[in-house]
mmCIF file of C-alpha atoms and ligand atoms in Angstrom:
data_model
loop_
_atom_site.group_PDB
_atom_site.id
_atom_site.type_symbol
_atom_site.label_atom_id
_atom_site.label_comp_id
_atom_site.label_asym_id
_atom_site.label_seq_id
_atom_site.Cartn_x
_atom_site.Cartn_y
_atom_site.Cartn_z
ATOM 1 C CA MET A 922 30.520 49.563 -71.920
ATOM 2 C CA SER A 923 34.010 47.833 -71.451
ATOM 3 C CA SER A 924 36.685 48.477 -74.174
ATOM 4 C CA GLU A 925 36.517 44.561 -74.587
ATOM 5 C CA GLU A 926 32.731 44.953 -75.589
ATOM 6 C CA SER A 927 33.136 47.856 -77.929
ATOM 7 C CA GLU A 928 35.950 46.113 -79.882
ATOM 8 C CA GLU A 929 33.616 43.057 -79.999
ATOM 9 C CA GLU A 930 30.875 45.174 -81.509
ATOM 10 C CA ASP A 931 33.376 46.752 -83.981
ATOM 11 C CA ALA A 932 34.339 43.302 -85.232
ATOM 12 C CA ILE A 933 30.726 42.367 -85.618
ATOM 13 C CA GLU A 934 30.134 44.970 -88.208
ATOM 14 C CA GLU A 935 32.995 43.755 -90.420
ATOM 15 C CA LEU A 936 31.485 40.423 -90.690
ATOM 16 C CA PRO A 937 30.110 39.152 -94.088
ATOM 17 C CA GLU A 938 26.299 38.655 -94.603
ATOM 18 C CA LYS A 939 24.589 35.361 -93.985
ATOM 19 C CA ILE A 940 25.744 32.573 -96.334
ATOM 20 C CA VAL A 941 23.532 29.567 -96.503
ATOM 21 C CA PRO A 942 23.857 27.487 -99.563
ATOM 22 C CA PRO A 943 22.318 24.024 -99.877
ATOM 23 C CA PRO A 944 24.628 21.697 -98.176
ATOM 24 C CA LYS A 945 26.867 19.412 -100.215
ATOM 25 C CA PHE A 946 28.190 16.160 -98.997
ATOM 26 C CA ARG A 947 31.541 14.279 -98.853
ATOM 27 C CA LYS A 948 32.594 10.929 -97.866
ATOM 28 C CA SER A 949 34.331 10.623 -94.642
ATOM 29 C CA VAL A 950 35.538 8.531 -92.013
ATOM 30 C CA SER A 951 36.964 9.278 -88.477
ATOM 31 C CA ALA A 952 39.176 6.801 -86.592
ATOM 32 C CA GLU A 953 38.013 8.029 -83.336
ATOM 33 C CA ALA A 954 34.428 8.668 -84.108
ATOM 34 C CA PHE A 955 32.769 5.315 -84.066
ATOM 35 C CA GLY A 956 33.625 3.000 -80.753
ATOM 36 C CA LEU A 957 30.888 2.555 -78.146
ATOM 37 C CA TYR A 958 28.152 4.619 -79.665
ATOM 38 C CA ASN A 959 28.353 4.246 -83.486
ATOM 39 C CA LYS A 960 29.173 1.212 -85.717
ATOM 40 C CA LYS A 961 32.391 2.026 -87.449
ATOM 41 C CA GLY A 962 31.760 2.916 -91.277
ATOM 42 C CA TYR A 963 31.504 5.787 -93.720
ATOM 43 C CA PHE A 964 29.189 8.745 -93.537
ATOM 44 C CA SER A 965 28.585 11.810 -95.586
ATOM 45 C CA ALA A 966 29.627 15.021 -93.679
ATOM 46 C CA ARG A 967 27.873 17.912 -95.190
ATOM 47 C CA ILE A 968 29.778 20.863 -96.565
ATOM 48 C CA VAL A 969 28.411 24.308 -95.984
ATOM 49 C CA ASP A 970 30.150 26.729 -98.379
ATOM 50 C CA LYS A 971 31.719 29.815 -96.797
ATOM 51 C CA LYS A 972 34.296 32.369 -97.042
ATOM 52 C CA ASP A 973 37.929 31.398 -96.186
ATOM 53 C CA GLU A 974 37.865 34.158 -93.686
ATOM 54 C CA THR A 975 34.792 32.664 -92.050
ATOM 55 C CA LYS A 976 36.348 29.353 -92.013
ATOM 56 C CA LEU A 977 39.499 30.862 -90.099
ATOM 57 C CA LYS A 978 37.369 32.394 -87.554
ATOM 58 C CA ILE A 979 35.365 29.248 -86.810
ATOM 59 C CA LYS A 980 38.669 27.304 -86.641
ATOM 60 C CA GLU A 981 40.119 29.773 -84.151
ATOM 61 C CA ARG A 982 36.870 29.537 -82.049
ATOM 62 C CA LEU A 983 36.802 25.922 -82.052
ATOM 63 C CA LEU A 984 40.612 25.657 -81.121
ATOM 64 C CA LYS A 985 39.738 27.482 -77.841
ATOM 65 C CA SER A 986 36.923 25.229 -77.056
ATOM 66 C CA PHE A 987 37.516 21.949 -75.388
ATOM 67 C CA MET A 988 34.792 20.096 -76.876
ATOM 68 C CA PHE A 989 36.742 20.382 -80.231
ATOM 69 C CA ASN A 990 40.425 21.090 -79.551
ATOM 70 C CA SER A 991 41.469 17.418 -79.106
ATOM 71 C CA LEU A 992 40.166 16.603 -82.670
ATOM 72 C CA SER A 993 42.620 15.632 -85.312
ATOM 73 C CA SER A 994 43.427 18.316 -87.793
ATOM 74 C CA GLU A 995 41.328 16.201 -90.391
ATOM 75 C CA ASP A 996 38.315 15.800 -88.092
ATOM 76 C CA LEU A 997 38.480 19.479 -87.269
ATOM 77 C CA GLU A 998 38.362 20.382 -91.076
ATOM 78 C CA ILE A 999 35.287 18.331 -91.362
ATOM 79 C CA VAL A 1000 33.559 19.944 -88.583
ATOM 80 C CA VAL A 1001 34.508 23.520 -89.760
ATOM 81 C CA ASP A 1002 33.255 22.402 -93.206
ATOM 82 C CA ALA A 1003 29.868 21.305 -91.775
ATOM 83 C CA MET A 1004 29.372 24.414 -89.673
ATOM 84 C CA GLU A 1005 26.658 26.947 -90.872
ATOM 85 C CA GLU A 1006 27.087 30.566 -89.777
ATOM 86 C CA LYS A 1007 23.490 31.773 -88.311
ATOM 87 C CA ARG A 1008 22.891 35.408 -87.285
ATOM 88 C CA TYR A 1009 20.453 36.685 -84.422
ATOM 89 C CA LYS A 1010 18.941 39.915 -83.072
ATOM 90 C CA LYS A 1011 18.511 40.911 -79.638
ATOM 91 C CA ASN A 1012 15.817 39.031 -77.860
ATOM 92 C CA ASP A 1013 15.807 36.160 -80.775
ATOM 93 C CA THR A 1014 15.255 32.691 -79.086
ATOM 94 C CA VAL A 1015 17.937 30.352 -80.400
ATOM 95 C CA ILE A 1016 16.954 27.399 -78.178
ATOM 96 C CA GLU A 1017 13.822 26.656 -76.497
ATOM 97 C CA GLN A 1018 13.547 24.547 -73.374
ATOM 98 C CA ASN A 1019 11.867 21.166 -73.997
ATOM 99 C CA ALA A 1020 11.982 21.524 -77.769
ATOM 100 C CA ASP A 1021 13.778 18.813 -79.952
ATOM 101 C CA GLY A 1022 17.338 19.724 -80.720
ATOM 102 C CA ASP A 1023 19.361 18.911 -83.797
ATOM 103 C CA GLU A 1024 22.268 21.156 -83.498
ATOM 104 C CA LEU A 1025 25.116 22.474 -81.264
ATOM 105 C CA PHE A 1026 26.008 26.280 -81.511
ATOM 106 C CA VAL A 1027 29.589 27.664 -81.122
ATOM 107 C CA VAL A 1028 29.664 31.417 -80.463
ATOM 108 C CA GLY A 1029 31.288 33.460 -83.006
ATOM 109 C CA GLU A 1030 30.363 36.939 -81.840
ATOM 110 C CA GLY A 1031 28.070 38.639 -79.262
ATOM 111 C CA LYS A 1032 26.457 37.528 -76.079
ATOM 112 C CA LEU A 1033 23.548 35.241 -75.223
ATOM 113 C CA HIS A 1034 21.745 34.349 -71.902
ATOM 114 C CA CYS A 1035 20.695 30.836 -70.932
ATOM 115 C CA TYR A 1036 17.678 30.469 -68.831
ATOM 116 C CA ARG A 1037 16.286 27.248 -67.146
ATOM 117 C CA THR A 1038 12.728 26.862 -65.864
ATOM 118 C CA GLU A 1039 12.272 24.534 -63.110
ATOM 119 C CA LYS A 1040 9.103 24.132 -60.948
ATOM 120 C CA GLY A 1041 7.569 27.035 -62.568
ATOM 121 C CA GLU A 1042 10.667 29.391 -61.720
ATOM 122 C CA THR A 1043 12.745 30.712 -64.579
ATOM 123 C CA ASN A 1044 16.460 31.473 -63.707
ATOM 124 C CA LEU A 1045 19.384 33.047 -65.639
ATOM 125 C CA VAL A 1046 22.015 30.343 -65.374
ATOM 126 C CA LYS A 1047 24.689 31.479 -67.938
ATOM 127 C CA THR A 1048 25.965 34.033 -70.157
ATOM 128 C CA TYR A 1049 27.630 33.039 -73.475
ATOM 129 C CA SER A 1050 30.601 34.872 -75.087
ATOM 130 C CA PRO A 1051 32.605 34.217 -78.153
ATOM 131 C CA GLY A 1052 34.186 30.680 -78.080
ATOM 132 C CA ASP A 1053 31.619 29.245 -75.789
ATOM 133 C CA TYR A 1054 29.419 26.478 -77.063
ATOM 134 C CA PHE A 1055 25.999 25.371 -76.018
ATOM 135 C CA GLY A 1056 23.173 22.964 -77.253
ATOM 136 C CA GLU A 1057 25.345 19.810 -76.706
ATOM 137 C CA LEU A 1058 23.253 18.200 -74.086
ATOM 138 C CA ALA A 1059 20.298 17.237 -76.452
ATOM 139 C CA LEU A 1060 22.870 15.772 -78.937
ATOM 140 C CA LEU A 1061 25.000 13.929 -76.241
ATOM 141 C CA TYR A 1062 22.035 12.461 -74.313
ATOM 142 C CA ASN A 1063 19.282 12.514 -76.978
ATOM 143 C CA ALA A 1064 17.161 14.480 -74.817
ATOM 144 C CA PRO A 1065 15.172 17.601 -75.263
ATOM 145 C CA ARG A 1066 16.574 20.992 -74.784
ATOM 146 C CA ALA A 1067 17.390 21.469 -71.149
ATOM 147 C CA ALA A 1068 17.284 25.417 -71.089
ATOM 148 C CA THR A 1069 16.285 28.239 -73.261
ATOM 149 C CA ILE A 1070 18.944 30.568 -74.975
ATOM 150 C CA LYS A 1071 18.406 33.968 -76.195
ATOM 151 C CA ALA A 1072 20.459 36.704 -78.042
ATOM 152 C CA ILE A 1073 20.905 39.663 -75.583
ATOM 153 C CA LYS A 1074 22.503 42.051 -78.340
ATOM 154 C CA ASP A 1075 21.955 42.350 -81.895
ATOM 155 C CA ASN A 1076 24.543 40.977 -84.560
ATOM 156 C CA VAL A 1077 24.941 37.724 -82.775
ATOM 157 C CA VAL A 1078 26.912 35.032 -84.854
ATOM 158 C CA LEU A 1079 26.516 31.609 -84.198
ATOM 159 C CA TYR A 1080 28.172 28.530 -86.063
ATOM 160 C CA SER A 1081 25.911 25.453 -85.777
ATOM 161 C CA LEU A 1082 26.905 22.001 -86.075
ATOM 162 C CA ASP A 1083 24.529 19.113 -87.392
ATOM 163 C CA ARG A 1084 23.710 16.240 -85.421
ATOM 164 C CA LEU A 1085 25.086 13.825 -87.872
ATOM 165 C CA THR A 1086 28.442 15.260 -88.052
ATOM 166 C CA PHE A 1087 28.567 15.709 -84.368
ATOM 167 C CA ASN A 1088 27.730 12.020 -83.822
ATOM 168 C CA HIS A 1089 30.205 10.920 -86.121
ATOM 169 C CA ILE A 1090 33.125 13.101 -85.310
ATOM 170 C CA VAL A 1091 32.788 14.548 -81.764
ATOM 171 C CA LYS A 1092 30.298 12.765 -79.719
ATOM 172 C CA ASP A 1093 32.170 9.607 -79.189
ATOM 173 C CA SER A 1094 35.465 11.012 -77.762
ATOM 174 C CA ALA A 1095 33.413 13.669 -75.840
ATOM 175 C CA MET A 1096 31.157 10.960 -74.339
ATOM 176 C CA LYS A 1097 34.360 8.729 -73.541
ATOM 177 C CA ARG A 1098 36.060 11.554 -71.862
ATOM 178 C CA ARG A 1099 32.978 12.525 -69.837
ATOM 179 C CA GLU A 1100 32.439 8.948 -68.486
ATOM 180 C CA LYS A 1101 36.037 8.782 -67.248
ATOM 181 C CA TYR A 1102 36.396 12.155 -65.650
ATOM 182 C CA GLU A 1103 32.832 11.908 -64.236
ATOM 183 C CA GLU A 1104 33.844 8.870 -62.191
ATOM 184 C CA ILE A 1105 37.008 10.579 -61.036
ATOM 185 C CA LEU A 1106 35.727 13.948 -60.164
ATOM 186 C CA LYS A 1107 33.146 12.116 -57.863
ATOM 187 C CA LEU A 1108 36.028 11.778 -55.317
ATOM 188 C CA VAL A 1109 36.356 15.613 -55.356
ATOM 189 C CA ARG A 1110 34.329 16.797 -52.422
ATOM 190 C CA ILE A 1111 34.654 20.460 -53.284
ATOM 191 C CA LEU A 1112 32.702 19.982 -56.538
ATOM 192 C CA ASP A 1113 29.764 18.468 -54.875
ATOM 193 C CA SER A 1114 27.758 21.596 -55.088
ATOM 194 C CA LEU A 1115 28.193 21.929 -58.877
ATOM 195 C CA ASP A 1116 25.195 21.217 -61.159
ATOM 196 C CA ASN A 1117 25.186 18.708 -63.955
ATOM 197 C CA ASN A 1118 26.075 21.041 -66.692
ATOM 198 C CA GLU A 1119 28.679 23.015 -64.540
ATOM 199 C CA ARG A 1120 30.178 19.542 -64.033
ATOM 200 C CA MET A 1121 30.269 18.847 -67.573
ATOM 201 C CA LYS A 1122 31.739 22.070 -68.606
ATOM 202 C CA LEU A 1123 34.511 21.369 -65.982
ATOM 203 C CA ILE A 1124 35.246 18.066 -67.542
ATOM 204 C CA ASP A 1125 35.366 19.655 -71.092
ATOM 205 C CA SER A 1126 37.951 21.961 -69.661
ATOM 206 C CA ILE A 1127 40.352 19.860 -67.719
ATOM 207 C CA SER A 1128 43.580 18.332 -68.787
ATOM 208 C CA GLU A 1129 45.761 15.477 -67.212
ATOM 209 C CA MET A 1130 49.426 15.931 -66.121
ATOM 210 C CA ARG A 1131 51.676 13.262 -64.694
ATOM 211 C CA PHE A 1132 54.427 13.684 -62.224
ATOM 212 C CA LYS A 1133 57.234 11.484 -60.796
ATOM 213 C CA GLN A 1134 57.820 10.759 -57.200
ATOM 214 C CA GLY A 1135 59.884 13.850 -55.651
ATOM 215 C CA GLU A 1136 58.792 16.104 -58.618
ATOM 216 C CA TYR A 1137 57.663 19.873 -57.673
ATOM 217 C CA ILE A 1138 54.297 20.439 -59.118
ATOM 218 C CA ILE A 1139 54.249 23.896 -57.664
ATOM 219 C CA ARG A 1140 57.180 26.120 -56.417
ATOM 220 C CA GLN A 1141 56.610 28.787 -53.764
ATOM 221 C CA GLY A 1142 57.259 32.275 -55.080
ATOM 222 C CA GLU A 1143 56.472 31.488 -58.778
ATOM 223 C CA PRO A 1144 53.654 32.682 -60.779
ATOM 224 C CA GLY A 1145 50.614 30.526 -60.763
ATOM 225 C CA ASN A 1146 48.488 29.571 -63.760
ATOM 226 C CA ASN A 1147 47.119 26.176 -62.872
ATOM 227 C CA PHE A 1148 44.567 24.897 -60.356
ATOM 228 C CA PHE A 1149 44.965 21.084 -59.462
ATOM 229 C CA PHE A 1150 43.194 18.036 -58.476
ATOM 230 C CA ILE A 1151 44.896 14.826 -57.569
ATOM 231 C CA MET A 1152 43.463 11.726 -59.734
ATOM 232 C CA GLU A 1153 46.003 9.329 -58.473
ATOM 233 C CA GLY A 1154 48.920 9.381 -55.758
ATOM 234 C CA ARG A 1155 49.708 11.491 -52.903
ATOM 235 C CA ALA A 1156 51.753 14.980 -52.757
ATOM 236 C CA VAL A 1157 52.673 17.268 -49.871
ATOM 237 C CA ALA A 1158 52.569 20.921 -49.452
ATOM 238 C CA LYS A 1159 55.563 22.480 -47.797
ATOM 239 C CA LYS A 1160 56.334 26.200 -46.872
ATOM 240 C CA LEU A 1161 59.632 27.869 -46.859
ATOM 241 C CA ASN A 1162 60.531 29.304 -43.307
ATOM 242 C CA ALA A 1163 62.791 32.145 -42.829
ATOM 243 C CA ASP A 1164 65.764 29.997 -42.842
ATOM 244 C CA GLN A 1165 64.567 28.597 -46.525
ATOM 245 C CA GLN A 1166 63.722 25.257 -44.785
ATOM 246 C CA GLU A 1167 60.741 23.410 -45.974
ATOM 247 C CA ILE A 1168 57.997 23.093 -43.314
ATOM 248 C CA LYS A 1169 55.259 20.632 -44.177
ATOM 249 C CA VAL A 1170 51.690 22.213 -44.037
ATOM 250 C CA MET A 1171 49.550 19.773 -45.847
ATOM 251 C CA ASP A 1172 49.088 16.110 -46.990
ATOM 252 C CA TYR A 1173 47.159 15.426 -50.166
ATOM 253 C CA LYS A 1174 45.624 12.142 -51.465
ATOM 254 C CA ALA A 1175 43.334 11.353 -54.576
ATOM 255 C CA GLY A 1176 40.445 13.831 -54.735
ATOM 256 C CA ASP A 1177 42.049 16.759 -52.946
ATOM 257 C CA TYR A 1178 42.906 20.060 -54.682
ATOM 258 C CA PHE A 1179 45.508 22.670 -54.392
ATOM 259 C CA GLY A 1180 46.809 25.802 -56.213
ATOM 260 C CA GLU A 1181 43.750 27.893 -55.841
ATOM 261 C CA ILE A 1182 45.377 30.600 -53.754
ATOM 262 C CA SER A 1183 47.379 32.265 -56.502
ATOM 263 C CA LEU A 1184 44.631 32.330 -58.822
ATOM 264 C CA ILE A 1185 42.047 33.761 -56.555
ATOM 265 C CA LYS A 1186 44.341 36.139 -54.826
ATOM 266 C CA ASN A 1187 46.522 37.063 -58.024
ATOM 267 C CA GLN A 1188 49.601 36.372 -55.981
ATOM 268 C CA PRO A 1189 52.718 34.262 -56.284
ATOM 269 C CA ARG A 1190 52.547 30.617 -55.056
ATOM 270 C CA ALA A 1191 52.232 30.452 -51.340
ATOM 271 C CA ALA A 1192 53.897 27.089 -50.850
ATOM 272 C CA ASN A 1193 55.759 24.254 -52.648
ATOM 273 C CA VAL A 1194 53.626 21.291 -53.536
ATOM 274 C CA ILE A 1195 55.596 18.083 -54.059
ATOM 275 C CA ALA A 1196 54.698 14.630 -55.415
ATOM 276 C CA GLU A 1197 55.092 11.963 -52.692
ATOM 277 C CA THR A 1198 54.348 9.058 -55.186
ATOM 278 C CA ASP A 1199 54.213 9.144 -58.884
ATOM 279 C CA LEU A 1200 51.193 11.170 -59.338
ATOM 280 C CA VAL A 1201 48.467 11.946 -61.856
ATOM 281 C CA ALA A 1202 46.704 15.145 -61.618
ATOM 282 C CA LEU A 1203 43.863 17.125 -63.415
ATOM 283 C CA PHE A 1204 44.435 20.794 -64.008
ATOM 284 C CA LEU A 1205 42.482 23.645 -65.093
ATOM 285 C CA GLU A 1206 44.155 26.808 -66.492
ATOM 286 C CA ARG A 1207 43.485 30.245 -64.917
ATOM 287 C CA GLN A 1208 40.953 31.483 -67.620
ATOM 288 C CA MET A 1209 38.814 28.230 -67.144
ATOM 289 C CA PHE A 1210 39.233 28.171 -63.554
ATOM 290 C CA ASN A 1211 37.710 31.690 -63.359
ATOM 291 C CA ARG A 1212 34.971 30.689 -65.870
ATOM 292 C CA VAL A 1213 34.086 27.034 -64.665
ATOM 293 C CA LEU A 1214 34.703 27.302 -60.939
ATOM 294 C CA GLY A 1215 33.152 30.701 -60.218
ATOM 295 C CA PRO A 1216 30.472 29.166 -58.468
ATOM 296 C CA LEU A 1217 32.775 27.526 -56.046
ATOM 297 C CA LYS A 1218 34.960 30.592 -55.326
ATOM 298 C CA GLU A 1219 33.412 31.185 -52.077
ATOM 299 C CA ILE A 1220 33.746 27.751 -50.654
ATOM 300 C CA LEU A 1221 37.512 27.685 -51.680
ATOM 301 C CA LYS A 1222 38.009 31.156 -50.185
ATOM 302 C CA ARG A 1223 36.153 29.922 -47.151
ATOM 303 C CA ASN A 1224 38.524 26.668 -46.927
ATOM 304 C CA MET A 1225 41.718 28.831 -47.583
ATOM 305 C CA LYS A 1226 41.013 30.207 -44.029
ATOM 306 C CA SER A 1227 42.135 26.817 -42.559
ATOM 307 C CA TYR A 1228 45.591 27.586 -44.066
ATOM 308 C CA VAL A 1229 46.159 30.519 -41.625
ATOM 309 C CA HIS A 1230 45.972 27.964 -38.846
ATOM 310 C CA PHE A 1231 49.055 26.417 -40.458
ATOM 311 C CA GLU A 1232 50.763 29.607 -41.161
ATOM 312 C CA GLN A 1233 50.492 30.363 -37.596
ATOM 313 C CA GLN A 1234 51.822 27.027 -36.450
ATOM 314 C CA GLU A 1235 54.772 27.829 -38.735
ATOM 315 C CA ASP A 1236 55.467 31.249 -37.017
ATOM 316 C CA ASN A 1237 55.446 29.423 -33.646
ATOM 317 C CA LEU A 1238 57.897 26.777 -34.900
HETATM 318 P P1 CMP B 1486 20.708 21.613 -74.618
HETATM 319 O O1 CMP B 1486 19.945 20.847 -73.566
HETATM 320 O O2 CMP B 1486 21.036 20.786 -75.819
HETATM 321 O O3 CMP B 1486 20.133 23.022 -75.007
HETATM 322 C C1 CMP B 1486 20.131 23.949 -73.940
HETATM 323 C C2 CMP B 1486 21.624 24.086 -73.477
HETATM 324 O O4 CMP B 1486 21.691 25.013 -72.442
HETATM 325 C C3 CMP B 1486 22.232 22.909 -72.914
HETATM 326 O O5 CMP B 1486 22.138 22.058 -74.174
HETATM 327 C C4 CMP B 1486 23.315 23.501 -72.255
HETATM 328 O O6 CMP B 1486 24.360 23.529 -73.379
HETATM 329 C C5 CMP B 1486 23.082 24.824 -71.853
HETATM 330 N N1 CMP B 1486 22.947 24.848 -70.377
HETATM 331 C C6 CMP B 1486 23.820 25.864 -69.666
HETATM 332 N N2 CMP B 1486 23.411 25.976 -68.422
HETATM 333 C C7 CMP B 1486 22.547 24.850 -68.295
HETATM 334 C C8 CMP B 1486 21.845 24.329 -67.158
HETATM 335 N N3 CMP B 1486 22.002 24.738 -65.908
HETATM 336 N N4 CMP B 1486 21.025 23.085 -67.388
HETATM 337 C C9 CMP B 1486 20.765 22.883 -68.576
HETATM 338 N N5 CMP B 1486 21.377 23.274 -69.816
HETATM 339 C C10 CMP B 1486 22.117 24.217 -69.596
HETATM 340 P P1 CMP B 1487 49.029 28.401 -54.300
HETATM 341 O O1 CMP B 1487 49.336 29.506 -53.436
HETATM 342 O O2 CMP B 1487 48.278 28.756 -55.522
HETATM 343 O O3 CMP B 1487 50.127 27.430 -54.569
HETATM 344 C C1 CMP B 1487 50.512 26.516 -53.500
HETATM 345 C C2 CMP B 1487 49.465 25.871 -52.709
HETATM 346 O O4 CMP B 1487 49.645 25.112 -51.780
HETATM 347 C C3 CMP B 1487 48.298 26.649 -52.355
HETATM 348 O O5 CMP B 1487 47.789 27.592 -53.381
HETATM 349 C C4 CMP B 1487 47.430 26.025 -51.476
HETATM 350 O O6 CMP B 1487 46.584 25.307 -52.293
HETATM 351 C C5 CMP B 1487 48.409 25.052 -50.940
HETATM 352 N N1 CMP B 1487 48.626 25.096 -49.466
HETATM 353 C C6 CMP B 1487 48.418 24.237 -48.720
HETATM 354 N N2 CMP B 1487 48.577 24.557 -47.368
HETATM 355 C C7 CMP B 1487 48.950 26.011 -47.611
HETATM 356 C C8 CMP B 1487 49.422 26.904 -46.522
HETATM 357 N N3 CMP B 1487 49.494 26.660 -45.215
HETATM 358 N N4 CMP B 1487 49.686 28.065 -47.047
HETATM 359 C C9 CMP B 1487 49.671 28.530 -48.391
HETATM 360 N N5 CMP B 1487 49.221 27.356 -49.173
HETATM 361 C C10 CMP B 1487 48.909 26.173 -48.803
#
């Protein structure tokens, strides 16, 4: 067992017992919550009593989760108040594929497995750890549960969010964001092999960054923390030769990606990347790159081989 895992298990022992009082309600309205999918108006968000310590823990988890971390602080409070702590033992089923679903879960403590059955074959598709969320698809798309999720350890703590609060506070902004980025990411060929769920997780993890013409997006030799896709505009990659002159090694347009080498190989940036026009990029931070684009690493590594070709060209200059 890793030290991280044993620390996690120590933390579990200290958590309070299950607290599930009858829900109270409060009036609330969210500015963001009603556009396309709901009529603007009031709704009563439930309040599930819990210790301040539990509230803090939930907030900490939500702020790490891209589904929730763009909420206003007021909306975040409403979500935290509405969440209910639920505990599971090893092998308990939290969600059953094809069942109806009315709640989304954020993992507080422990580990779970997600299995999907297709054409009679069941496969393990994902492992969930603290800070991850699941069960959002049934709520976003009003569909039956798309997979089965089971606790793989004792003392799994989940925070469940009811459909009503999700619909009013989280769903609309999550949907708008997904629709926008789904279109954009269709341009990115490298992502073709991701399944729908992986693509959605990616969308929930990316952020936008803007650069002016001539601005350096990446500087050779610096440590690398982000992986980029170009949404709009053009860029060039240039490598420094022995005389510190920049030699162009790559052109980029919308749909292209760069910045993967230092993340995959854990090394400083191997080239400069400069905006040739004003540019809008999407980026993933290192941790999310590893988590969300794990399935693509082999393709990225294979594609990296084409860079050697440029390096050889440069050596011959
Ligand atoms: P939902 O369909 O509500 O319930 C099952 C959950 O499993 C689903 O939401 C996703 O959060 C999660 N999940 C993880 N991987 C997959 C996958 N490959 N297909 C479908 N659902 C998945
Ligand atoms: P990284 O090293 O993280 O940051 C600079 C990026 O430039 C690099 O990842 C690649 O995505 C990109 N690049 C394009 N051409 C080359 C090349 N010939 N050598 C190294 N990096 C290149």
